[in-house]
XYZ file of C-alpha atoms in Angstrom:
332
model
C -1.089 56.164 -4.530
C -0.548 52.621 -4.186
C -0.616 51.236 -0.516
C 0.940 48.313 0.911
C -1.181 46.088 3.226
C -0.220 42.929 5.532
C -2.978 40.567 5.467
C -1.902 39.061 8.853
C -0.426 36.172 6.977
C 3.442 35.459 7.251
C 5.088 36.009 3.804
C 2.285 37.769 2.147
C 2.216 41.768 1.170
C -0.728 43.304 -0.715
C -1.105 46.550 -3.035
C -4.384 47.691 -3.986
C -4.070 48.756 -7.832
C -7.707 49.351 -8.167
C -10.658 49.888 -5.715
C -13.595 47.884 -5.704
C -17.038 48.220 -4.846
C -19.477 47.236 -1.504
C -18.318 45.126 1.408
C -16.154 42.106 1.180
C -17.784 38.892 0.155
C -18.774 36.344 2.722
C -16.967 33.208 1.134
C -18.573 29.764 2.285
C -17.779 26.253 1.263
C -18.784 25.837 -2.173
C -18.829 29.575 -2.894
C -17.432 29.916 -6.930
C -15.108 32.797 -7.077
C -14.426 34.132 -10.759
C -11.189 36.181 -11.145
C -8.437 36.884 -13.716
C -4.770 36.409 -12.564
C -1.307 36.974 -13.625
C 1.716 35.306 -12.298
C 5.048 37.105 -12.198
C 8.587 36.316 -11.181
C 9.891 38.597 -8.330
C 12.694 39.688 -10.701
C 14.016 42.965 -12.147
C 12.241 42.071 -15.262
C 9.005 40.847 -13.316
C 8.847 37.938 -15.982
C 5.231 36.940 -16.796
C 4.879 32.954 -16.226
C 0.781 32.999 -16.474
C -1.874 34.964 -17.597
C -5.458 33.800 -17.405
C -6.293 36.565 -20.222
C -4.313 34.935 -22.874
C -6.507 31.922 -22.454
C -9.442 33.915 -23.121
C -11.396 33.033 -20.000
C -11.402 33.885 -16.348
C -10.279 31.550 -13.554
C -12.659 29.716 -11.192
C -12.242 28.127 -8.122
C -14.801 26.683 -5.600
C -13.875 27.452 -1.890
C -13.200 24.638 0.601
C -12.287 22.098 -2.472
C -8.711 21.973 -1.532
C -7.361 24.065 -4.420
C -3.646 22.673 -4.369
C -2.601 26.687 -3.821
C -4.451 27.456 -0.725
C -2.949 30.993 -0.313
C -5.480 31.978 -3.400
C -8.217 31.819 -1.106
C -6.945 34.156 1.406
C -5.693 36.439 -1.168
C -9.076 36.664 -2.835
C -10.895 36.664 0.388
C -9.217 40.247 1.113
C -10.737 41.702 -2.149
C -13.882 43.429 -3.199
C -16.013 42.970 -6.227
C -14.017 44.815 -9.292
C -10.894 45.095 -7.244
C -7.318 44.716 -8.922
C -4.866 44.041 -6.303
C -1.078 42.899 -6.361
C 0.210 40.023 -3.871
C 3.884 39.215 -3.115
C 3.859 36.041 -1.516
C 6.891 34.246 -0.090
C 8.041 31.036 -1.231
C 6.426 29.242 1.568
C 2.924 29.642 -0.270
C 4.124 29.114 -3.976
C 6.183 25.674 -3.830
C 3.181 23.968 -5.394
C 2.629 26.493 -7.970
C 4.503 24.713 -10.772
C 2.076 21.865 -10.647
C -1.022 24.090 -10.194
C 0.350 25.912 -13.460
C 0.762 22.567 -15.325
C -2.755 21.685 -14.521
C -4.144 24.772 -15.538
C -2.396 24.942 -18.733
C -3.090 21.425 -19.768
C -7.068 22.186 -19.371
C -6.416 25.502 -21.694
C -4.745 23.145 -24.218
C -7.925 20.574 -23.788
C -6.133 17.989 -22.241
C -6.884 16.004 -19.054
C -4.799 17.855 -16.089
C -4.517 14.333 -14.485
C -2.988 12.779 -17.464
C 0.314 10.663 -16.175
C -0.464 11.535 -12.607
C 0.645 8.681 -10.370
C -1.651 7.084 -7.273
C 0.402 9.221 -4.657
C -0.498 12.502 -2.664
C 0.160 15.838 -4.411
C 3.498 16.267 -2.617
C 4.628 12.859 -3.719
C 3.459 13.724 -7.453
C 5.639 16.595 -7.524
C 8.763 14.524 -6.741
C 7.839 11.945 -8.718
C 7.597 14.187 -12.076
C 11.169 14.541 -13.588
C 9.546 17.216 -15.677
C 6.294 18.994 -15.929
C 6.491 19.436 -19.716
C 7.313 23.196 -19.429
C 10.832 24.776 -19.027
C 9.694 27.608 -16.932
C 7.780 25.325 -14.312
C 10.610 23.039 -14.175
C 12.812 25.882 -12.919
C 10.062 27.005 -10.553
C 9.964 23.272 -9.110
C 13.371 22.995 -8.704
C 13.711 26.280 -7.042
C 10.837 27.443 -5.237
C 10.806 31.331 -5.020
C 8.706 34.241 -4.307
C 5.883 35.122 -6.743
C 3.791 38.078 -7.321
C 0.015 37.465 -8.210
C -2.085 40.255 -9.813
C -5.688 39.540 -9.462
C -8.895 40.953 -10.647
C -12.178 39.759 -8.693
C -15.001 39.713 -11.084
C -17.828 37.872 -8.771
C -18.332 35.366 -5.987
C -21.359 33.161 -6.126
C -23.040 31.201 -3.606
C -23.090 27.133 -3.829
C -26.793 27.373 -4.814
C -26.640 30.223 -7.318
C -24.763 28.112 -10.173
C -24.464 24.879 -12.059
C -21.450 23.173 -10.570
C -18.814 21.569 -12.807
C -18.260 18.061 -12.447
C -14.668 18.713 -10.993
C -16.055 20.697 -8.148
C -18.596 17.812 -7.240
C -18.260 15.295 -4.247
C -17.758 11.764 -4.875
C -21.357 10.931 -4.989
C -22.291 13.563 -7.122
C -19.641 12.946 -9.745
C -21.008 9.022 -9.951
C -24.483 10.539 -10.427
C -23.558 12.951 -13.168
C -21.584 10.132 -15.170
C -24.865 8.215 -16.454
C -26.509 11.472 -17.083
C -23.504 12.865 -19.226
C -23.279 9.358 -20.954
C -27.231 9.566 -21.879
C -26.770 13.174 -23.199
C -23.856 12.103 -25.315
C -25.958 9.511 -26.855
C -29.014 11.770 -27.390
C -26.278 14.058 -29.376
C -25.185 11.143 -31.223
C -28.622 10.329 -32.365
C -28.843 13.971 -33.691
C -25.358 13.841 -35.397
C -23.971 16.402 -33.470
C -20.674 14.411 -32.775
C -18.563 17.340 -31.623
C -21.081 18.144 -28.787
C -21.425 14.561 -28.055
C -17.651 13.895 -27.645
C -17.413 16.728 -25.147
C -20.222 15.143 -23.157
C -18.224 11.912 -23.338
C -15.030 13.485 -22.305
C -16.415 15.492 -19.154
C -17.780 12.004 -18.203
C -14.091 10.131 -18.369
C -12.519 13.216 -16.622
C -14.929 12.982 -13.953
C -14.314 9.395 -13.420
C -10.420 9.400 -13.720
C -10.654 12.282 -11.057
C -12.104 9.642 -8.686
C -9.823 6.858 -10.175
C -6.545 8.579 -9.066
C -7.595 8.378 -5.748
C -7.734 4.632 -5.814
C -5.020 1.925 -5.994
C -4.359 0.603 -9.743
C -5.863 -2.558 -10.640
C -7.675 -3.175 -7.301
C -11.528 -3.501 -7.239
C -12.621 0.362 -6.764
C -10.199 1.115 -9.494
C -11.373 -1.525 -11.850
C -14.964 -0.605 -11.177
C -14.171 2.756 -12.366
C -12.067 1.579 -15.354
C -15.318 -0.692 -16.544
C -17.272 2.665 -16.685
C -14.401 4.588 -18.579
C -13.823 2.099 -21.025
C -17.199 2.421 -22.951
C -17.304 6.156 -22.514
C -13.771 6.204 -24.368
C -15.005 4.128 -26.961
C -17.954 6.399 -27.731
C -15.465 9.629 -27.572
C -13.403 7.534 -30.342
C -16.576 6.982 -32.625
C -17.534 10.734 -32.401
C -13.839 11.257 -33.357
C -14.007 9.072 -36.123
C -16.975 10.820 -37.758
C -15.374 14.122 -37.372
C -12.166 13.076 -39.177
C -10.157 13.157 -35.957
C -8.320 9.802 -36.856
C -4.942 10.562 -34.939
C -7.243 11.471 -31.916
C -8.716 7.935 -32.117
C -5.247 6.349 -32.910
C -3.977 7.942 -29.474
C -6.851 7.056 -27.185
C -7.600 3.597 -28.479
C -3.740 2.536 -28.068
C -3.651 4.010 -24.584
C -6.703 1.718 -23.938
C -5.547 -1.069 -25.609
C -2.153 -0.958 -23.615
C -4.603 -1.645 -20.515
C -7.086 -3.844 -22.204
C -5.358 -5.769 -24.937
C -8.391 -7.949 -25.650
C -11.002 -5.014 -26.399
C -12.390 -6.093 -29.969
C -14.167 -2.917 -30.257
C -10.788 -0.855 -29.496
C -8.936 -2.318 -32.345
C -11.816 -2.060 -34.607
C -11.974 1.656 -34.201
C -8.254 1.800 -34.115
C -7.911 -0.322 -37.536
C -10.572 2.341 -39.231
C -8.583 5.315 -38.057
C -5.490 3.476 -39.523
C -7.318 2.738 -42.653
C -8.372 6.529 -42.908
C -4.637 7.633 -42.704
C -3.374 4.899 -45.411
C -1.580 2.599 -42.663
C -2.517 -0.511 -44.635
C -0.505 -2.895 -42.541
C -1.392 -1.868 -39.385
C -5.219 -1.484 -40.246
C -5.158 -5.001 -41.601
C -3.395 -6.410 -38.533
C -6.107 -4.823 -36.146
C -9.085 -6.037 -38.275
C -7.789 -9.507 -38.056
C -7.225 -9.256 -34.286
C -10.811 -8.069 -34.342
C -12.065 -11.282 -36.189
C -9.930 -13.423 -33.906
C -11.179 -11.834 -30.367
C -14.880 -11.637 -31.833
C -16.188 -14.005 -34.405
C -19.426 -12.291 -34.476
C -17.528 -9.356 -35.963
C -16.285 -11.552 -38.924
C -18.662 -10.113 -41.560
C -17.995 -6.536 -40.772
C -14.316 -7.050 -40.791
C -14.426 -8.934 -44.148
C -16.545 -5.910 -45.384
C -14.005 -3.348 -44.080
C -11.455 -5.323 -45.550
C -12.721 -5.440 -48.791
C -13.204 -1.606 -48.914
C -9.539 -1.162 -47.447
C -8.142 -3.273 -50.680
C -10.343 -1.319 -53.044
C -9.427 1.872 -51.506
C -5.457 1.094 -51.440
C -5.786 -0.025 -54.920
C -7.447 3.048 -56.310
C -4.788 4.930 -54.321
C -1.955 3.003 -55.968
C -3.282 4.004 -59.173
C -3.718 7.193 -58.741
C -0.051 7.607 -57.281
C 1.326 6.043 -60.339
C -0.639 8.371 -62.649
C 0.892 11.205 -60.824
C 4.334 10.003 -60.885
C 3.978 9.276 -64.463
C 2.854 12.989 -65.008
C 5.669 14.114 -62.760
C 8.336 12.812 -64.815
C 6.994 13.113 -68.303
C 9.553 14.991 -70.615
C 8.187 18.328 -71.277
C 6.724 19.036 -74.848
C 8.751 21.045 -76.932
């Protein structure tokens, strides 16, 4: 029979759905907690908001790293390994859930969880967003309410027992990890393992952007990090060109050029992506811009423009033949 417990925390109730094993784990700063969770509304239907099992991988948090939903550390600290428990939490503990869920969903979608975030504290960012991008989370943000969390605890690892993800590192650790990731990406490129190389460059970029969001835009600290980010983004785009992900290249190079409109390499990669998806006018404009910004690339631009002209002529011939066949009268 399920039994309700109080955790000596205002606005929290707990039910054990399945007992765990052993003693309560001893948590310390840097411990990694791995668990599955389900978030429900406290309504008649118990509407499901998030379910980590749908993403296919369990959730991980690092103790003491200021996870925005602090109550989760409290809930998990009351559980034994293998335990499944249901927690009812009042709105005083769930006001930040919309932002936390937004970040988790972006990560599951392969996107940067800090994309678009302004230089503000977490609470300030919450009020800056007119929309999280998800209708159900917008509702929670407008009307904070009690939520139900169902959690299953898998393991607790001491800080020395696992390889730490870059997001869980200190500023100094992140800065030290970036050149290592950059070097690993370059090594994978030489082996033509472009997908794995792109992942290394992307991890380094996200690592630096986690630091950059704490700096004031366009001041010295922000600019130093931006100078580290730019070549990593260009390397990432080159890998995506090799993989045929042309629209990915268009997105990232355009974003880069909005901040650095004199970057010849970004124009060159964007031009190649435009050419690959038959955007002839845009490709020619970008290639000519490259030649203006960096005369040393004029020969490469000339070669690309020649290839673009040949591809477009061949495409026009093929299109003409296709249309002629389409409109030919059927034979009797």
